[in-house]
mmCIF file of C-alpha atoms in Angstrom:
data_model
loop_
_atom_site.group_PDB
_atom_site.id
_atom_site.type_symbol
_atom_site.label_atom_id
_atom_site.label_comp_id
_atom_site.label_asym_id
_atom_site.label_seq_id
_atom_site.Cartn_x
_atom_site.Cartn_y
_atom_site.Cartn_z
ATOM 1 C CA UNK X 1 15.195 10.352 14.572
ATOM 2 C CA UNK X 2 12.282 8.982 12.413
ATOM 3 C CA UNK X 3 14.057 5.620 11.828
ATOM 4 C CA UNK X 4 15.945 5.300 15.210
ATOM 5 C CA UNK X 5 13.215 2.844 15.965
ATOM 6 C CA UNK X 6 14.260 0.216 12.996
ATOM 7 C CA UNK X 7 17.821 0.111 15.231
ATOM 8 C CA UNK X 8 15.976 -2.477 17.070
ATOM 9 C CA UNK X 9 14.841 -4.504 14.413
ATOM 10 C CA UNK X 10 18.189 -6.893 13.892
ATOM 11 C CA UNK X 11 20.656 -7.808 16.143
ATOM 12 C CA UNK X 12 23.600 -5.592 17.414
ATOM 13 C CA UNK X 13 24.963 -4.010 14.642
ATOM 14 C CA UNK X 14 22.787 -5.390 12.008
ATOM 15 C CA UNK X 15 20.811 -2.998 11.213
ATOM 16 C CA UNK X 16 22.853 -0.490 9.633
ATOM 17 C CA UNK X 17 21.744 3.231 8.030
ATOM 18 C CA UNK X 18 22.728 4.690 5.093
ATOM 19 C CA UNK X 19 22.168 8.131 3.143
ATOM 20 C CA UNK X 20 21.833 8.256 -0.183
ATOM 21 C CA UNK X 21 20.441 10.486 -2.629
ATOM 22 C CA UNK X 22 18.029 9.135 -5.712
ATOM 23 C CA UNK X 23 19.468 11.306 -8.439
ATOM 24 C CA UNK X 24 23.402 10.771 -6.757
ATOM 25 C CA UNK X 25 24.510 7.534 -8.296
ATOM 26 C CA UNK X 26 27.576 7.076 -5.920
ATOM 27 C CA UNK X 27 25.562 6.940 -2.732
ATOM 28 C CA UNK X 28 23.249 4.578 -4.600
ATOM 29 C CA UNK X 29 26.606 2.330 -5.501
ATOM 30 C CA UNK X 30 27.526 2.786 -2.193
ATOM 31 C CA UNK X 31 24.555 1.578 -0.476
ATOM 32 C CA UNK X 32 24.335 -1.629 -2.785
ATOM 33 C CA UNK X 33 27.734 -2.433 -3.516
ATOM 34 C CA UNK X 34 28.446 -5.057 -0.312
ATOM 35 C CA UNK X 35 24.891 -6.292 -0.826
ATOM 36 C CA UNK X 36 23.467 -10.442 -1.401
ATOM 37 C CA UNK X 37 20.147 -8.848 -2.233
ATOM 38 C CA UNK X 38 18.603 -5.358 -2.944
ATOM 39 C CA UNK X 39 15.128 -4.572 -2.376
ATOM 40 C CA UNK X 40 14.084 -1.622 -3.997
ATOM 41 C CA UNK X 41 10.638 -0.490 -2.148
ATOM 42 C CA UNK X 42 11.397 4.077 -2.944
ATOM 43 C CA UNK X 43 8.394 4.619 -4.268
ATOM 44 C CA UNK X 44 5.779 8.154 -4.401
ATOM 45 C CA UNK X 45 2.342 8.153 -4.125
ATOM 46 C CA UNK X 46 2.373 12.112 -5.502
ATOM 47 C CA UNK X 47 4.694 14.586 -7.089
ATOM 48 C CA UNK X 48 6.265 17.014 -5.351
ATOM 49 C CA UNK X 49 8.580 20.545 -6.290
ATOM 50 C CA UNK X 50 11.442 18.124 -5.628
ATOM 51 C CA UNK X 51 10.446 14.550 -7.222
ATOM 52 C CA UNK X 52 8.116 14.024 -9.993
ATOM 53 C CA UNK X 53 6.595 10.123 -9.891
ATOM 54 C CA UNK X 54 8.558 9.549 -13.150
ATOM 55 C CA UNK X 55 11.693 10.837 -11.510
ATOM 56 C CA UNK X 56 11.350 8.328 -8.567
ATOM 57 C CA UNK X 57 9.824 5.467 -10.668
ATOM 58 C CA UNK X 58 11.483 5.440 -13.699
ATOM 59 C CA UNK X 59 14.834 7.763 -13.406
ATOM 60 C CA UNK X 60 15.501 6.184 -9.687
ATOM 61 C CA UNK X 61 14.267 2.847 -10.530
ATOM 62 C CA UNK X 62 16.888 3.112 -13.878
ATOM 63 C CA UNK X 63 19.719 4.313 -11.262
ATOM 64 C CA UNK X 64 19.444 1.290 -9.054
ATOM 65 C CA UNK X 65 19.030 -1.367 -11.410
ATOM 66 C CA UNK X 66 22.308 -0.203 -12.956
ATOM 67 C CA UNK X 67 24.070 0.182 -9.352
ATOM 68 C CA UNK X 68 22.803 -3.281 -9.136
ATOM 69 C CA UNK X 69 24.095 -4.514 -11.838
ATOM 70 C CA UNK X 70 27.129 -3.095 -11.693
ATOM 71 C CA UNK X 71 28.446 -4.629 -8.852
ATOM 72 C CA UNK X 72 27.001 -8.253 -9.224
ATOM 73 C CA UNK X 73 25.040 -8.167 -6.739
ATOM 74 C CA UNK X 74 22.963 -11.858 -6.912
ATOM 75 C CA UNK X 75 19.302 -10.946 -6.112
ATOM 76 C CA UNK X 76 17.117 -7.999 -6.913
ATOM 77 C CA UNK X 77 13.538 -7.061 -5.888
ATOM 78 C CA UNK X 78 11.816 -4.256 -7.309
ATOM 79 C CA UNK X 79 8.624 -3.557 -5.756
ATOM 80 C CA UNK X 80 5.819 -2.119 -7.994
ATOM 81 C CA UNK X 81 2.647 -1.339 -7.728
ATOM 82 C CA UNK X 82 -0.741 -3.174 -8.274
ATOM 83 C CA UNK X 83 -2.106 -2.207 -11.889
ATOM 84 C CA UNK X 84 1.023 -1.403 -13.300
ATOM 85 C CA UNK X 85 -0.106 -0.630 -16.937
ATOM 86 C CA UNK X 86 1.689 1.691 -19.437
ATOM 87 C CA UNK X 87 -1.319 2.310 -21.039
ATOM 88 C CA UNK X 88 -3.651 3.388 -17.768
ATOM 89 C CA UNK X 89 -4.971 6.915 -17.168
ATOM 90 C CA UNK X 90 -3.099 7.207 -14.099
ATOM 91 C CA UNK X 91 0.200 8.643 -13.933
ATOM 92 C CA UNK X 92 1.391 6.313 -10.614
ATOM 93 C CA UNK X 93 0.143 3.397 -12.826
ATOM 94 C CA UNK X 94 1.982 4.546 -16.397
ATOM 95 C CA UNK X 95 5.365 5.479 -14.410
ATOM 96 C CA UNK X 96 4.881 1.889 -12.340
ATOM 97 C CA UNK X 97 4.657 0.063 -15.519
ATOM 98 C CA UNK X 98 7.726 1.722 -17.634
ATOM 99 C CA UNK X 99 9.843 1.523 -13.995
ATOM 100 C CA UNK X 100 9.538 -2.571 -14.256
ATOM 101 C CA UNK X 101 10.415 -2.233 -17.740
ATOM 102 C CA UNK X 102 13.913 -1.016 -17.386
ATOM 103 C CA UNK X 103 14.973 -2.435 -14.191
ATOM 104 C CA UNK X 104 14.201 -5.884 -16.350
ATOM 105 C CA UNK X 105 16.066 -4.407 -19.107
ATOM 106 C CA UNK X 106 18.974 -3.885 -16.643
ATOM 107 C CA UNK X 107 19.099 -6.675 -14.632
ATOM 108 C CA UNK X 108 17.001 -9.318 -16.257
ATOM 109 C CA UNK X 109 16.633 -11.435 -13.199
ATOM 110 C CA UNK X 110 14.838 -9.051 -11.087
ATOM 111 C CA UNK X 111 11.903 -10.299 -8.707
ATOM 112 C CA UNK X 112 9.113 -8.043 -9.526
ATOM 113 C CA UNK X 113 6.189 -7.875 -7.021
ATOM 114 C CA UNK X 114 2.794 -5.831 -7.557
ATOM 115 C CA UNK X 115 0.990 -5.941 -3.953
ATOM 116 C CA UNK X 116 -2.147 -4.351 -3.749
ATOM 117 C CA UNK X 117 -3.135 -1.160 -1.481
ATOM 118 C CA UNK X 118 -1.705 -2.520 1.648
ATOM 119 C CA UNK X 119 -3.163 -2.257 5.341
ATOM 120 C CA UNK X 120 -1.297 -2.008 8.563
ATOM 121 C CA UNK X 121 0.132 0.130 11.130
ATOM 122 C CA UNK X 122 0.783 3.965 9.459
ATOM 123 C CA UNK X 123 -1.043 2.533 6.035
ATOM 124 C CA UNK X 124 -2.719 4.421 3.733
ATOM 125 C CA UNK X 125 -6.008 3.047 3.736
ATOM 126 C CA UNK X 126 -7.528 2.592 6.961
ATOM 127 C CA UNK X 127 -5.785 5.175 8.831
ATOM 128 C CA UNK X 128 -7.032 7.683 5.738
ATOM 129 C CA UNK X 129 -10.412 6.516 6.039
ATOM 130 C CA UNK X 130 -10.664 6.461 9.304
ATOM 131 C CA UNK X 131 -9.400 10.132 9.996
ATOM 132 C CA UNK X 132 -11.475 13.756 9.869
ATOM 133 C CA UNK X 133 -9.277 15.103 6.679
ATOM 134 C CA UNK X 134 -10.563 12.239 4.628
ATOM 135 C CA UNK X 135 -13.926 14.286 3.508
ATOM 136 C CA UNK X 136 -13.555 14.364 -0.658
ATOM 137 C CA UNK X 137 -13.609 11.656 -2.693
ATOM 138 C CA UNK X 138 -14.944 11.045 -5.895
ATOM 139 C CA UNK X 139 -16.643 7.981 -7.881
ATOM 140 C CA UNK X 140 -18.256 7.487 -4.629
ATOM 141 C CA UNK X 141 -15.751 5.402 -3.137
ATOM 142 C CA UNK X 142 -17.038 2.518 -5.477
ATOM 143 C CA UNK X 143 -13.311 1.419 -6.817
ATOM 144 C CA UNK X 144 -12.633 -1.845 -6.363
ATOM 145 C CA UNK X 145 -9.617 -3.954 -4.831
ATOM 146 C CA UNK X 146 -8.215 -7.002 -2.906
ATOM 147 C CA UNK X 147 -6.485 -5.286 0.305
ATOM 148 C CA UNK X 148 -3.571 -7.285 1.393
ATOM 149 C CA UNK X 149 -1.820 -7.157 4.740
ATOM 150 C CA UNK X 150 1.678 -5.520 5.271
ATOM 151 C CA UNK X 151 2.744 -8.679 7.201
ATOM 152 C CA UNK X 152 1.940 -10.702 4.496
ATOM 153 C CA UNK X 153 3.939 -8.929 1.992
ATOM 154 C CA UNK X 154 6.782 -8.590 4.519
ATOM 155 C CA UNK X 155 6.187 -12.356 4.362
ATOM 156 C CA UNK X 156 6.460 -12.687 0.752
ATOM 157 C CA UNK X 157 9.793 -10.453 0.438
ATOM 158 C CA UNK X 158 11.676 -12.783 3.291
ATOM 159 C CA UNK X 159 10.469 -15.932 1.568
ATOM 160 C CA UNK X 160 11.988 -14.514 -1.749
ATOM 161 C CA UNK X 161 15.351 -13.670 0.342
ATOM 162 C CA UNK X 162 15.474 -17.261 0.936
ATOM 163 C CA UNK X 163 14.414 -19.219 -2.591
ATOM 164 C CA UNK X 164 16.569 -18.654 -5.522
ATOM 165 C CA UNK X 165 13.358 -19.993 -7.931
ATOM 166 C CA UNK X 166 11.497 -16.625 -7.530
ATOM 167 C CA UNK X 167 14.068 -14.776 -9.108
ATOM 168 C CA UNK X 168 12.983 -13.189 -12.672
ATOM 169 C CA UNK X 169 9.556 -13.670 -11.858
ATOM 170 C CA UNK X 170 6.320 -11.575 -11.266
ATOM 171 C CA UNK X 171 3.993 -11.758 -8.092
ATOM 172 C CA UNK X 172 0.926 -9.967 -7.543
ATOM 173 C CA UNK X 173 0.369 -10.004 -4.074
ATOM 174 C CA UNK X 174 -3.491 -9.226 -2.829
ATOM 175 C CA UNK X 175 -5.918 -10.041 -0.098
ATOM 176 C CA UNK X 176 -8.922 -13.210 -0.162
ATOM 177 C CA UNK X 177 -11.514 -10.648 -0.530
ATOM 178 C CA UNK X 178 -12.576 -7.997 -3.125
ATOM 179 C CA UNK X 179 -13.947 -4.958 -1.333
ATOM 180 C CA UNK X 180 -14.876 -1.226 -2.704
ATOM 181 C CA UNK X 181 -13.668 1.660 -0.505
ATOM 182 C CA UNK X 182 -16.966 2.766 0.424
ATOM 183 C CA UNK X 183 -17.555 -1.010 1.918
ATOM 184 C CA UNK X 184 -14.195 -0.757 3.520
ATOM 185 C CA UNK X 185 -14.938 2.788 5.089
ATOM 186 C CA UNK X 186 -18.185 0.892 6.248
ATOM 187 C CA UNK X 187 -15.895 -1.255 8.316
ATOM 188 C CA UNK X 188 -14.029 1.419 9.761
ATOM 189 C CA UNK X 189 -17.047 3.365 10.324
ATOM 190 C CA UNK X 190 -17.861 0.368 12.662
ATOM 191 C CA UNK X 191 -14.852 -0.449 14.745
ATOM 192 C CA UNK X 192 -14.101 3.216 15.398
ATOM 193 C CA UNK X 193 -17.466 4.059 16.416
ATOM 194 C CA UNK X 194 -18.147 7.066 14.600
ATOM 195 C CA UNK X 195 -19.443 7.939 11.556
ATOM 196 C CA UNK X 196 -16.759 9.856 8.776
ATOM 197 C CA UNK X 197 -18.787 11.859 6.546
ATOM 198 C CA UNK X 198 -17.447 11.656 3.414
ATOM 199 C CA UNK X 199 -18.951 14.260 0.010
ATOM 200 C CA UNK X 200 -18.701 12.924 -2.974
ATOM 201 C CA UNK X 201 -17.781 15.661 -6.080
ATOM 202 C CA UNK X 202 -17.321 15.004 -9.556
ATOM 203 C CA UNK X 203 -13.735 14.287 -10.815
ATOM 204 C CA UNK X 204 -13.667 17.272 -13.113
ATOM 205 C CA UNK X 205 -14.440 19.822 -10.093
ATOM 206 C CA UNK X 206 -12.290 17.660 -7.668
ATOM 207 C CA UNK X 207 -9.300 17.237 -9.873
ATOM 208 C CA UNK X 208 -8.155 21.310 -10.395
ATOM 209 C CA UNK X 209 -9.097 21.686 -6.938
ATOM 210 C CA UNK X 210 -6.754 18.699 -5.785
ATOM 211 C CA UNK X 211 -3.452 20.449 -7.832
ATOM 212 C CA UNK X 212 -3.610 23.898 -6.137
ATOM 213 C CA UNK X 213 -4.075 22.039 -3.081
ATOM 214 C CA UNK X 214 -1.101 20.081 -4.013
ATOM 215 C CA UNK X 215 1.121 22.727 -4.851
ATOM 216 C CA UNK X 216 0.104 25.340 -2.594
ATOM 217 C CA UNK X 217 0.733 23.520 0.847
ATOM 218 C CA UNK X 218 3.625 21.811 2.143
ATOM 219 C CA UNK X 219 1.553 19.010 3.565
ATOM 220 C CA UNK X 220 -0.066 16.267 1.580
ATOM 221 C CA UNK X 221 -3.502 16.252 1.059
ATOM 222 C CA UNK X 222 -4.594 15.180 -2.755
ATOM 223 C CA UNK X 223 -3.515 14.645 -5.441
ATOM 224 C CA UNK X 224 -5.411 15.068 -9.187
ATOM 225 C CA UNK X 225 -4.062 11.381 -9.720
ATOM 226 C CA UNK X 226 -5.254 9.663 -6.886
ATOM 227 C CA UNK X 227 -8.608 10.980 -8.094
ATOM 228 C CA UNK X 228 -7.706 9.309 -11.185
ATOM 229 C CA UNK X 229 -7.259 6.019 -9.717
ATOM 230 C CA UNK X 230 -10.347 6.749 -7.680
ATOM 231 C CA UNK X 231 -12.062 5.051 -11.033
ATOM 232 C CA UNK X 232 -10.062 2.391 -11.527
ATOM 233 C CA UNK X 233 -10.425 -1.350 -10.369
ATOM 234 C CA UNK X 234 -7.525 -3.264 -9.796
ATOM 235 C CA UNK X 235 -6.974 -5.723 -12.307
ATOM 236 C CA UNK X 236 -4.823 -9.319 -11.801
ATOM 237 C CA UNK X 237 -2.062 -10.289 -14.295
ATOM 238 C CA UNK X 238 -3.299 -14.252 -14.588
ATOM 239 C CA UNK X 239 0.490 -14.794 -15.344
ATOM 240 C CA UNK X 240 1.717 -13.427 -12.573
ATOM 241 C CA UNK X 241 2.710 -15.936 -9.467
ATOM 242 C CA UNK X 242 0.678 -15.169 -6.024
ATOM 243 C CA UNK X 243 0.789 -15.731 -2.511
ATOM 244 C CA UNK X 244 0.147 -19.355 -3.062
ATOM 245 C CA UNK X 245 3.633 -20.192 -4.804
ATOM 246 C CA UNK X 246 4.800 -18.603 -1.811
ATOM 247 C CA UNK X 247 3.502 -21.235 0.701
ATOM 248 C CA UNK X 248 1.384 -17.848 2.242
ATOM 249 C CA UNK X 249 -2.146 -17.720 3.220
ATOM 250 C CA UNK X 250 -3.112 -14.138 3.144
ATOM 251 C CA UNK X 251 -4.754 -12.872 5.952
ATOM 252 C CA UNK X 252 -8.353 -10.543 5.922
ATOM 253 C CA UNK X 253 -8.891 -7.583 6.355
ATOM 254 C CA UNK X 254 -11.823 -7.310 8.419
ATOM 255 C CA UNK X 255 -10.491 -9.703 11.065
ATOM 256 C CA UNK X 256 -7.441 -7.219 12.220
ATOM 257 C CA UNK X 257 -9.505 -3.383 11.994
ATOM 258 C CA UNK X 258 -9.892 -3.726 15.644
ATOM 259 C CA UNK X 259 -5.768 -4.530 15.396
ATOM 260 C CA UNK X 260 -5.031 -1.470 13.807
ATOM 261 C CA UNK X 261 -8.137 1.319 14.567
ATOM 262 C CA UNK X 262 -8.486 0.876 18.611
ATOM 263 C CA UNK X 263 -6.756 4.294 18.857
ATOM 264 C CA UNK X 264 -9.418 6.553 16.286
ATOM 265 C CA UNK X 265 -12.501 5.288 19.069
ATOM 266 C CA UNK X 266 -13.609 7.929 21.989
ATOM 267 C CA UNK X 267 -12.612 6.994 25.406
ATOM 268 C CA UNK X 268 -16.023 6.260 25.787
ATOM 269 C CA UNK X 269 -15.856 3.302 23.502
ATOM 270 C CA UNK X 270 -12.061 2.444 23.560
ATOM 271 C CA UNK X 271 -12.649 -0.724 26.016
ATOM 272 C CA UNK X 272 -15.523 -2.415 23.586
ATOM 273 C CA UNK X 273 -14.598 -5.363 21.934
ATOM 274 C CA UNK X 274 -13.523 -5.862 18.246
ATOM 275 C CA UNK X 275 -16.871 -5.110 16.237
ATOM 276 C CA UNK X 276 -17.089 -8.683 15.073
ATOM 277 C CA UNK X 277 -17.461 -10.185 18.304
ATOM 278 C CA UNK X 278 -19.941 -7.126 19.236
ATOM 279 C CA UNK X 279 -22.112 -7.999 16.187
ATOM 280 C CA UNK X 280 -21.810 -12.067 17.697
ATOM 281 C CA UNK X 281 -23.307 -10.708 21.194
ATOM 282 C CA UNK X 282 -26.549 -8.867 19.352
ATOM 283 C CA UNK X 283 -27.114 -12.011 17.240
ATOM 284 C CA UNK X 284 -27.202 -14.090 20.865
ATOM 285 C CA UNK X 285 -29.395 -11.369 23.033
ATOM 286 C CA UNK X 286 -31.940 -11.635 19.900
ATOM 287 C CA UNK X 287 -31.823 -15.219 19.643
ATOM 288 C CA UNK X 288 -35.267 -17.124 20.894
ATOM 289 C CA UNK X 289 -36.503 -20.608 20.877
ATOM 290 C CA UNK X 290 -39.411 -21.589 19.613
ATOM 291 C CA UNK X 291 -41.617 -24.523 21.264
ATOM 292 C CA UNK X 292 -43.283 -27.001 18.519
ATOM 293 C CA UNK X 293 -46.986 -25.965 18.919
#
């Protein structure tokens, strides 16, 4: 039922579903072996009891690539992750980093693309921040990033369906504008109208506090390396191609919150416009001119 909706995405009978299993190799073979191109976008943003991140980055990745490879198929795109790095402090990053490694190994002409924390309808970012469970962070929300639009990317991954001259190369994919979640959360505080109260705790109190939390419910709440990455900027690869040898113009984030937060605002404030053109009225019912005296 949760992806009856995609049905409607293609034409009759386009849009086809398959199960599969990560660690079942024949229902990975199966899904891939009729295939032009594969895009590989299983990724974790936390481990589970089921899947640790190097299981699905790595091990799945690995599994894949070699499904993949097996059967000829002529294009593969793996998506990563922004500050893939086998050397970072964060786990998601490490795992990220090793996973592009093999699937190159494998299949030497994979696409590889790196987009950075992506907003959009059910994204992580705004919807987080502009929700009541969002109340402990750490590093006071000072991290730093270029948020980059889930139409974009979607952009980026058709335009690499259609050119052949992307293949066995690496695109980091990120927004016109560096931001820090606490400036971001600013934004949201404005187009929701409300004010999320977010406390701030040190990452050594936060972190054991995070992996009971983790393990003891069945719902997602934190994890002790998303507190990790809490501290870390993201970081371009100047090799690595952008949205610009794609033909894209990435679009910014504070011109679509109204898009994508309407919903989070009291009925009492659901009918105001987008905050930016609010902010345009107060600038004209303050504006005066002055006579030459």
């Amino acid at each position: 039922m949760a992806k009856r909706h995609l049905k409607l995405m293609g034409d009759l009978g386009r849009v086809t579903f398959l199960e599969y299993d990560l660690r079942n190799t024949p229902s990975l073979e199966e899904s891939v072996r009729h295939s032009d191109i594969v895009y590989n976008l299983i990724g974790r943003d936390y481990p589970t009891k089921n899947f640790e991140l190097e299981d699905v980055h790595v091990e799945g990745a690995e599994r894949i690539a070699e499904a993949v490879a097996k059967y000829d198929v002529d294009r593969f795109v793996h998506v990563s992750s922004y500050n893939a790095d086998k050397n970072s402090p964060s786990e998601f990053f490490r795992t990220k980093a090793r996973g592009e490694e093999v699937v190159r190994s494998i299949f030497p002409e994979t696409t590889i693309v790196r987009p950075a924390p992506i907003f959009g309808f059910e994204d992580r970012l705004l919807h987080r921040l502009a929700g009541v469970t969002n109340m402990f962070t750490s590093n006071h929300m000072q991290e730093r990033y270029w948020p980059v639009h889930a139409i974009d990317v979607g952009s980026a991954l058709e335009v690499m369906l259609q050119d052949d001259s992307t293949a066995s190369q690496t695109y980091e994919l990120y927004g016109p504008k560096n931001y820090s979640t606490a400036e971001i959360a600013e934004l949201v505080d404005r187009e929701i109208v409300k004010r999320r109260r977010h406390i701030n705790l040190p990452k050594r109190l936060l972190k054991p506090v995070a992996n009971v939390l983790n393990k003891a419910l069945w719902w997602h709440t934190i994890s002790p390396d998303e507190i990790e990455r809490q501290f870390i900027d993201q970081k371009i690869d100047p090799k690595a191609k952008t949205f610009k040898d794609l033909g894209i113009e990435p679009a910014e984030l504070s011109s679509l919150t109204f898009h994508y937060l309407q919903g989070y605002r009291s009925s009492a404030f659901y009918d105001l416009p987008a905050a930016t053109e609010r902010e345009k009225r107060e600038e004209k019912k303050y504006l005066h001119v002055l006579d030459d005296q």
